[in-house]
Amino acid sequence: MAEPVAGVGRFKANYAVERKIEPFYKGGKVQLDQTGQHLFCICGTKVNILDVASGAVLRSLEQEDQEDITAFDLSPDNEVLVTASRALLLAQWAWREGNITRLWKAIHTAPVATMAFDPTSTLLATGGCDGAVRVWDIVRHYGTHHFRGSPGVVHSGRDKICVVWDVRSHQATRTVPVFESVEAAVLLPEEPAPGLGVKSKGLHFLTAGDQGMCVQARVGSRGWGRSVHWSASSLCPLTGLLRVWEAASGQCVCIQRRLPGPGQELTHCALAHRAGLLLAVTADHNLLLYEAHSLRLQKQFAGYSEEVLDVRFLGPEDSHVVVASNSPSLKVFELQTMACQILHSHTDIVLALDVFRKGWLFASCAKDQSICIWRMNKAGKVACVAQGSGHTHSVGTICCSRLKETFLVTGSQDCTVKVWPVPEALLSKGAAPDGSPVLLQAQATQRCHDKDINSVAVAPNNKLLATGSQDRTAKLWALPQCQLLGVFSGHRRGLWCVQFSPTDQVLATASADGTVKLWALQDFSCLKTFEGHDASVLKVAFVSRGTQLLSSGSDGLVKLWTIKNNECVKTLDAHEDKVWGLHCSRLDDRALTGAGDSCVILWKDVTEVEQAEEQAKREEEVVKQQELDNLLHEKRYLRALGLAISLDRPHTVLTVIQAIRRDPEACEKLGATVLQLRRDQKEALLRFCVTWNTNSRHCHDAQAVLGVLLRHEAPEELLAYPGVQTSLEALLPYTERHFQRLSRTLQAATFLDFLWHNMKLPALPAAPSVAPSAL
């Protein structure tokens, strides 16, 4: 294996989450405030509030019962938001602050299905699944009316007609058959709007349903506001077309262009009167903002991506990311502003993506057996520039040529691989991105495996092709004619991913057997096996100039491996489901993952940052240690003890305590020093005493500090320390053990003293003196 190049191929040690693209809308009602600045939508147990300009979630509102939100409405004056949960509770919010100002029972016997404020923002009507309608006075906080008689859920009808009512006389003034089930209706201002086909000042309205879309509002000759009301049919839209109707004649005067592919059915809509914005929601949970006077698309938001199947960086500087999920459409996000584009061309779920070397062109393949090539211009706009088909089953994997934009390779469930040349017309600078897509023709077709082909990879020199299959093998082929060179056998289950090393003659394979293997291209032998995932390994990628690997699995984990020693350096745990997508940036400083939890995560290499922080920390500790030694030498014990505690090292603090106790005036010095500490420092010292007390060599120092605290601190002050109960529980057993040990030692010493005194021999009598005369 190649050794890392200094400064470029350094080993990575960690990645940190830099940004997340998460679901913020999972179906149900959406609403714009009257200024068009905020968007409200339901996401499970929460109502999310988005900033329309940036697409960022400003706030999430969740009721205390943490049940799913079934309905909500914002008052016309934008001041009050009311939510209803499945627990039959209504909550009134000061939504800008995120506070509940009132909580009360809905009284309905089934969840609230819909609600609406009156124009004065003082009355709220709730329609329940129990067939009842209740009216509430929001200001005085009481129920005013209870209407019964509906046999089913109170929502709206499905009679495929729109009726104009005069609310003063309660008489229908016009009935217009629209021949489709619609969700609501919008009366347009009585002023010309050429973009909508409105050429006169008569009444016009906008609809949608199983052939179109509509929203609900009151409009009139002065603009947005007139005593005219619309009733319209609801639910079950199938195609998502916007239609404008002339009320007087009942003729359709404008039809919006239909978006290609399934999932574009419009399921909900809303209108911001003063802002002149129309909000439409598709079955794919995409939110589309239109100019109300021209139906020109202004913004797109991807509310929910379901299961993310693949992700890629886009642009020469990796300024964008493209996401493929359980949908025929693709989402392209600009990382700086998080602006979203939703791309339509495929007619079934997009399964895989890949990007060409320069980053302007990328390719996609789908269940509809087709492939597409997309181009992003310098303004960041993406358009489909080429399409091709030829496989007989789903196309599950795609790979672009590595040196130049010359070809791409696809693998399919039909067990074949196709090589597709990139037409020269796509590479010329003058090619218009908004023209009709060029037709792609396969140059070569080869049956490569006996089961589904899950992955294909092109070598860095464009001369070799690797394929991985459900038949447990990987194979190496010579391009462009797909001649078989060899087979890599050894995995116990099917292969999900194959990747060439950027620097060595090595192939990496990821398998459902939970392992990653490295293979030599020369003799097809297995060089290394990496084990650590608890489930299938779905993707693998080389990083650090081929010296390390990133792998992702169905266990929701991403692992960083060092090839030289087979070591798993780091495990990244941020996803909650299978991590299907994994891609690394050109500068090798970021990684991108997408998973079945519908989240896309941008990871940043923080190795250098953490190493710099660690180095700075070590240098700071060296300086502090030197300062500590100086303070101890100068017998400035209070300053030394405070510095040692700030280092958060129990042993260093113990050294200072021992130095204080070695002072000839130990008791006075220790007590005076400890009592001058701040409260947080005393709390830290108490925690350290727990550690010291577990060792018989240091228990005397711990007991000396405890003695000072117990003698001079009031019991209520000690009990107020955080975690004091845990500290006492840890201190008591060891203290009792030390006391028992000292008692035994004292008893032994007393017995030894007793024996010593009893073993003393009596003094010997003096020898008789001899008189001189006897000599």
Coordinates of N, CA and C in Angstrom, one line a residue, residues 188-189 191-201 204 244 253-255 292-296:
L188 N -59.9 35.0 -7.7 CA -58.8 35.9 -8.0 C -59.3 37.3 -8.0
P189 N -58.4 38.3 -7.8 CA -58.8 39.7 -7.8 C -59.4 40.1 -9.1
E191 N -59.1 42.0 -11.5 CA -58.2 42.8 -12.3 C -57.5 42.0 -13.3
P192 N -57.1 42.6 -14.4 CA -56.4 41.8 -15.5 C -55.2 41.1 -15.0
A193 N -55.0 39.9 -15.4 CA -53.8 39.1 -15.1 C -53.4 38.2 -16.3
P194 N -52.7 38.8 -17.3 CA -52.4 38.1 -18.5 C -51.7 36.7 -18.3
G195 N -50.9 36.7 -17.2 CA -50.2 35.4 -17.0 C -51.1 34.3 -16.6
L196 N -52.3 34.6 -16.1 CA -53.3 33.6 -15.7 C -54.4 33.5 -16.7
G197 N -54.3 34.2 -17.9 CA -55.4 34.2 -18.8 C -56.6 35.1 -18.5
V198 N -56.4 35.9 -17.4 CA -57.5 36.8 -17.0 C -57.4 38.1 -17.7
K199 N -58.3 38.4 -18.7 CA -58.3 39.5 -19.5 C -59.4 40.6 -19.2
S200 N -60.3 40.2 -18.3 CA -61.4 41.1 -18.0 C -61.5 41.2 -16.5
K201 N -62.3 42.0 -16.0 CA -62.5 42.2 -14.5 C -63.5 41.4 -13.9
H204 N -62.9 35.3 -11.5 CA -62.1 34.2 -12.0 C -61.7 33.4 -10.7
V244 N -57.3 27.9 -14.2 CA -58.0 29.1 -13.9 C -59.3 29.1 -14.7
V253 N -59.7 29.1 -18.6 CA -58.9 30.1 -19.4 C -57.4 29.9 -19.3
C254 N -56.9 29.1 -18.4 CA -55.5 28.9 -18.3 C -55.2 27.5 -17.6
I255 N -54.3 26.8 -18.1 CA -53.9 25.5 -17.6 C -52.4 25.5 -17.4
A292 N -48.9 34.3 -7.3 CA -50.3 34.1 -7.5 C -50.8 34.7 -8.8
H293 N -50.1 35.8 -9.3 CA -50.6 36.5 -10.5 C -50.1 35.9 -11.8
S294 N -49.1 35.0 -11.7 CA -48.5 34.5 -12.9 C -48.3 33.0 -12.9
L295 N -48.4 32.4 -11.7 CA -48.1 31.0 -11.5 C -46.7 30.6 -11.8
R296 N -45.8 31.6 -11.7 CA -44.4 31.4 -11.9 C -43.8 30.8 -10.6

